[in-house]
Structure formats: C-alpha cells, structure tokens
JSON list of C-alpha atoms in Angstrom, two decimals:
[
{"chain": "F", "resi": 237, "resn": "MET", "atom": "CA", "xyz": [203.53, 57.44, 262.66]},
{"chain": "F", "resi": 238, "resn": "GLU", "atom": "CA", "xyz": [201.24, 58.19, 259.75]},
{"chain": "F", "resi": 239, "resn": "GLN", "atom": "CA", "xyz": [198.61, 60.86, 260.07]},
{"chain": "F", "resi": 240, "resn": "GLU", "atom": "CA", "xyz": [194.98, 60.31, 259.36]},
{"chain": "F", "resi": 241, "resn": "ILE", "atom": "CA", "xyz": [193.42, 62.35, 256.59]},
{"chain": "F", "resi": 242, "resn": "ILE", "atom": "CA", "xyz": [189.71, 62.92, 256.19]},
{"chain": "F", "resi": 243, "resn": "ARG", "atom": "CA", "xyz": [188.71, 63.33, 252.55]},
{"chain": "F", "resi": 244, "resn": "ILE", "atom": "CA", "xyz": [185.35, 65.01, 251.96]},
{"chain": "F", "resi": 245, "resn": "LYS", "atom": "CA", "xyz": [183.75, 64.80, 248.50]},
{"chain": "F", "resi": 246, "resn": "LEU", "atom": "CA", "xyz": [180.91, 67.24, 247.86]},
{"chain": "F", "resi": 247, "resn": "ARG", "atom": "CA", "xyz": [178.51, 67.07, 244.89]},
{"chain": "F", "resi": 248, "resn": "SER", "atom": "CA", "xyz": [175.68, 69.39, 243.92]},
{"chain": "F", "resi": 249, "resn": "TYR", "atom": "CA", "xyz": [173.72, 70.64, 240.95]},
{"chain": "F", "resi": 250, "resn": "ASP", "atom": "CA", "xyz": [173.91, 74.22, 242.27]},
{"chain": "F", "resi": 251, "resn": "HIS", "atom": "CA", "xyz": [177.45, 75.64, 242.45]},
{"chain": "F", "resi": 252, "resn": "ARG", "atom": "CA", "xyz": [176.42, 78.42, 244.87]},
{"chain": "F", "resi": 253, "resn": "LEU", "atom": "CA", "xyz": [175.16, 75.92, 247.45]},
{"chain": "F", "resi": 254, "resn": "LEU", "atom": "CA", "xyz": [178.33, 73.89, 246.97]},
{"chain": "F", "resi": 255, "resn": "ASP", "atom": "CA", "xyz": [180.62, 76.88, 247.54]},
{"chain": "F", "resi": 256, "resn": "GLN", "atom": "CA", "xyz": [178.61, 77.90, 250.60]},
{"chain": "F", "resi": 257, "resn": "SER", "atom": "CA", "xyz": [178.94, 74.38, 252.06]},
{"chain": "F", "resi": 258, "resn": "VAL", "atom": "CA", "xyz": [182.69, 74.31, 251.37]},
{"chain": "F", "resi": 259, "resn": "LYS", "atom": "CA", "xyz": [183.10, 77.63, 253.18]},
{"chain": "F", "resi": 260, "resn": "GLN", "atom": "CA", "xyz": [181.12, 76.31, 256.17]},
{"chain": "F", "resi": 261, "resn": "ILE", "atom": "CA", "xyz": [183.27, 73.17, 256.41]},
{"chain": "F", "resi": 262, "resn": "ILE", "atom": "CA", "xyz": [186.54, 75.10, 256.15]},
{"chain": "F", "resi": 263, "resn": "ASP", "atom": "CA", "xyz": [185.42, 77.57, 258.83]},
{"chain": "F", "resi": 264, "resn": "VAL", "atom": "CA", "xyz": [184.50, 74.73, 261.22]},
{"chain": "F", "resi": 265, "resn": "VAL", "atom": "CA", "xyz": [187.80, 72.91, 260.66]},
{"chain": "F", "resi": 266, "resn": "LYS", "atom": "CA", "xyz": [189.93, 76.03, 261.15]},
{"chain": "F", "resi": 267, "resn": "ARG", "atom": "CA", "xyz": [187.96, 77.04, 264.25]},
{"chain": "F", "resi": 268, "resn": "THR", "atom": "CA", "xyz": [188.60, 73.64, 265.89]},
{"chain": "F", "resi": 269, "resn": "GLY", "atom": "CA", "xyz": [192.34, 73.61, 265.17]},
{"chain": "F", "resi": 270, "resn": "GLY", "atom": "CA", "xyz": [192.50, 71.45, 262.05]},
{"chain": "F", "resi": 271, "resn": "ALA", "atom": "CA", "xyz": [194.39, 72.07, 258.82]},
{"chain": "F", "resi": 272, "resn": "VAL", "atom": "CA", "xyz": [192.68, 72.03, 255.43]},
{"chain": "F", "resi": 273, "resn": "ARG", "atom": "CA", "xyz": [193.93, 71.26, 251.93]},
{"chain": "F", "resi": 274, "resn": "GLY", "atom": "CA", "xyz": [191.55, 72.47, 249.25]},
{"chain": "F", "resi": 275, "resn": "PRO", "atom": "CA", "xyz": [188.85, 72.94, 248.08]},
{"chain": "F", "resi": 276, "resn": "ILE", "atom": "CA", "xyz": [189.91, 71.22, 244.88]},
{"chain": "F", "resi": 277, "resn": "PRO", "atom": "CA", "xyz": [187.37, 71.69, 242.06]},
{"chain": "F", "resi": 278, "resn": "LEU", "atom": "CA", "xyz": [186.83, 68.57, 239.98]},
{"chain": "F", "resi": 279, "resn": "PRO", "atom": "CA", "xyz": [185.57, 68.65, 236.38]},
{"chain": "F", "resi": 280, "resn": "THR", "atom": "CA", "xyz": [181.90, 69.48, 236.01]},
{"chain": "F", "resi": 281, "resn": "ARG", "atom": "CA", "xyz": [179.86, 66.60, 234.64]},
{"chain": "F", "resi": 282, "resn": "ARG", "atom": "CA", "xyz": [177.37, 67.74, 232.01]},
{"chain": "F", "resi": 283, "resn": "ARG", "atom": "CA", "xyz": [174.50, 65.53, 230.97]},
{"chain": "F", "resi": 284, "resn": "ARG", "atom": "CA", "xyz": [172.50, 66.55, 227.91]},
{"chain": "F", "resi": 285, "resn": "TRP", "atom": "CA", "xyz": [169.25, 65.31, 226.43]},
{"chain": "F", "resi": 286, "resn": "VAL", "atom": "CA", "xyz": [167.49, 66.08, 223.17]},
{"chain": "F", "resi": 287, "resn": "VAL", "atom": "CA", "xyz": [163.73, 65.53, 223.12]},
{"chain": "F", "resi": 288, "resn": "LEU", "atom": "CA", "xyz": [161.36, 65.76, 220.15]},
{"chain": "F", "resi": 289, "resn": "ARG", "atom": "CA", "xyz": [158.60, 68.27, 220.89]},
{"chain": "F", "resi": 290, "resn": "SER", "atom": "CA", "xyz": [156.04, 66.43, 218.82]},
{"chain": "F", "resi": 291, "resn": "PRO", "atom": "CA", "xyz": [156.09, 62.63, 218.62]},
{"chain": "F", "resi": 292, "resn": "HIS", "atom": "CA", "xyz": [154.46, 62.36, 215.18]},
{"chain": "F", "resi": 293, "resn": "LYS", "atom": "CA", "xyz": [155.33, 65.46, 213.16]},
{"chain": "F", "resi": 294, "resn": "PHE", "atom": "CA", "xyz": [157.97, 68.20, 212.79]},
{"chain": "F", "resi": 295, "resn": "ASP", "atom": "CA", "xyz": [161.21, 66.29, 213.20]},
{"chain": "F", "resi": 296, "resn": "GLN", "atom": "CA", "xyz": [163.21, 69.52, 213.28]},
{"chain": "F", "resi": 297, "resn": "SER", "atom": "CA", "xyz": [161.41, 70.80, 216.39]},
{"chain": "F", "resi": 298, "resn": "ARG", "atom": "CA", "xyz": [163.48, 69.64, 219.37]},
{"chain": "F", "resi": 299, "resn": "GLU", "atom": "CA", "xyz": [164.20, 70.74, 222.92]},
{"chain": "F", "resi": 300, "resn": "HIS", "atom": "CA", "xyz": [167.63, 70.52, 224.56]},
{"chain": "F", "resi": 301, "resn": "PHE", "atom": "CA", "xyz": [168.08, 69.97, 228.30]},
{"chain": "F", "resi": 302, "resn": "GLU", "atom": "CA", "xyz": [171.26, 69.97, 230.38]},
{"chain": "F", "resi": 303, "resn": "ILE", "atom": "CA", "xyz": [172.13, 69.15, 233.98]},
{"chain": "F", "resi": 304, "resn": "ARG", "atom": "CA", "xyz": [175.51, 70.11, 235.44]},
{"chain": "F", "resi": 305, "resn": "GLU", "atom": "CA", "xyz": [176.96, 68.27, 238.43]},
{"chain": "F", "resi": 306, "resn": "HIS", "atom": "CA", "xyz": [179.63, 70.26, 240.28]},
{"chain": "F", "resi": 307, "resn": "LYS", "atom": "CA", "xyz": [182.16, 68.52, 242.56]},
{"chain": "F", "resi": 308, "resn": "ARG", "atom": "CA", "xyz": [184.74, 69.58, 245.14]},
{"chain": "F", "resi": 309, "resn": "ILE", "atom": "CA", "xyz": [187.26, 67.70, 247.31]},
{"chain": "F", "resi": 310, "resn": "ILE", "atom": "CA", "xyz": [188.48, 68.88, 250.70]},
{"chain": "F", "resi": 311, "resn": "ASP", "atom": "CA", "xyz": [191.28, 67.13, 252.61]},
{"chain": "F", "resi": 312, "resn": "ILE", "atom": "CA", "xyz": [191.53, 67.68, 256.36]},
{"chain": "F", "resi": 313, "resn": "VAL", "atom": "CA", "xyz": [195.18, 67.04, 257.16]},
{"chain": "F", "resi": 314, "resn": "ARG", "atom": "CA", "xyz": [195.40, 67.72, 260.90]},
{"chain": "F", "resi": 315, "resn": "VAL", "atom": "CA", "xyz": [192.43, 66.05, 262.58]},
{"chain": "F", "resi": 316, "resn": "THR", "atom": "CA", "xyz": [191.46, 66.78, 266.17]},
{"chain": "F", "resi": 317, "resn": "PRO", "atom": "CA", "xyz": [188.62, 65.16, 268.13]},
{"chain": "F", "resi": 318, "resn": "GLN", "atom": "CA", "xyz": [186.82, 68.52, 268.21]},
{"chain": "F", "resi": 319, "resn": "THR", "atom": "CA", "xyz": [187.03, 68.70, 264.41]},
{"chain": "F", "resi": 320, "resn": "VAL", "atom": "CA", "xyz": [185.39, 65.31, 263.97]},
{"chain": "F", "resi": 321, "resn": "GLU", "atom": "CA", "xyz": [182.66, 66.15, 266.48]},
{"chain": "F", "resi": 322, "resn": "SER", "atom": "CA", "xyz": [181.95, 69.51, 264.83]},
{"chain": "F", "resi": 323, "resn": "LEU", "atom": "CA", "xyz": [181.78, 67.94, 261.36]},
{"chain": "F", "resi": 324, "resn": "MET", "atom": "CA", "xyz": [179.25, 65.38, 262.56]},
{"chain": "F", "resi": 325, "resn": "ASN", "atom": "CA", "xyz": [177.03, 68.13, 264.00]},
{"chain": "F", "resi": 326, "resn": "LEU", "atom": "CA", "xyz": [177.29, 70.36, 260.91]},
{"chain": "F", "resi": 327, "resn": "THR", "atom": "CA", "xyz": [174.09, 70.82, 258.91]},
{"chain": "F", "resi": 328, "resn": "LEU", "atom": "CA", "xyz": [174.50, 71.44, 255.19]},
{"chain": "F", "resi": 329, "resn": "PRO", "atom": "CA", "xyz": [171.87, 72.49, 252.62]},
{"chain": "F", "resi": 330, "resn": "ALA", "atom": "CA", "xyz": [169.58, 69.81, 251.21]},
{"chain": "F", "resi": 331, "resn": "GLY", "atom": "CA", "xyz": [170.99, 69.96, 247.66]},
{"chain": "F", "resi": 332, "resn": "VAL", "atom": "CA", "xyz": [174.54, 68.96, 248.65]},
{"chain": "F", "resi": 333, "resn": "ASP", "atom": "CA", "xyz": [175.69, 65.32, 248.69]},
{"chain": "F", "resi": 334, "resn": "VAL", "atom": "CA", "xyz": [178.56, 64.60, 251.12]},
{"chain": "F", "resi": 335, "resn": "GLU", "atom": "CA", "xyz": [180.88, 61.59, 251.17]},
{"chain": "F", "resi": 336, "resn": "LEU", "atom": "CA", "xyz": [183.46, 61.16, 253.97]},
{"chain": "F", "resi": 337, "resn": "LYS", "atom": "CA", "xyz": [186.45, 58.86, 253.81]},
{"chain": "F", "resi": 338, "resn": "MET", "atom": "CA", "xyz": [189.26, 58.27, 256.33]},
{"chain": "F", "resi": 339, "resn": "GLU", "atom": "CA", "xyz": [192.69, 57.66, 254.79]},
{"chain": "F", "resi": 340, "resn": "GLU", "atom": "CA", "xyz": [196.20, 57.12, 256.04]},
{"chain": "F", "resi": 341, "resn": "GLY", "atom": "CA", "xyz": [198.52, 59.80, 254.76]}
]
C-alpha cells in the first residue's frame, strides 16, 4: 500500500514571514503525530527593473528596483486525520502564499 504525501509549497516576498510560517506548520504536524520532510529552500526568484528618472532628459539618471520571491517546500510523509484537520484550521500571515497537493508516495 502506497502512502499519501502532502506537499506544501510556500511563497513570500518576506523571508522572515516565510520561515515563521514554516515553523508553525512543522510544529502543528509534529504535535499531531505526522512526519515532516523539509523545509527545502528553492532558488530565490529575483525580478529587476530599471526606470528612467526623467522621461525627456538625463539618460544616465536611472533607478533600479528589485523584488525577491522566496520559496520553500515541505513534505508531510505520515499523514493522520488530526494533521489534516489542524492544517486546515491553521492561520498563516497575509504575505504568505500556500499551495497544497496530495501525492502518492
């Protein structure tokens, strides 16, 4: 019989919020009798923009902007009904995007 694995992907622009959310999820899973693999840090996606300060004059005057998107993956290997219920009731900070996926492992 194959076990079910819950894969949780977390994304955020603030790495501190992301680490705090990961810690919360791991605490809930361990408290309810589940087993966790991770967190696995994925490469940070950096998006950069260059904007001219003046539209008509001074071509050399530019501003640089950057946004970093941090990502983590957590696999819950041993899933119990209490774990699933606790994860559904968990409230995470507003800046964290969560994606859940059930897989056969």
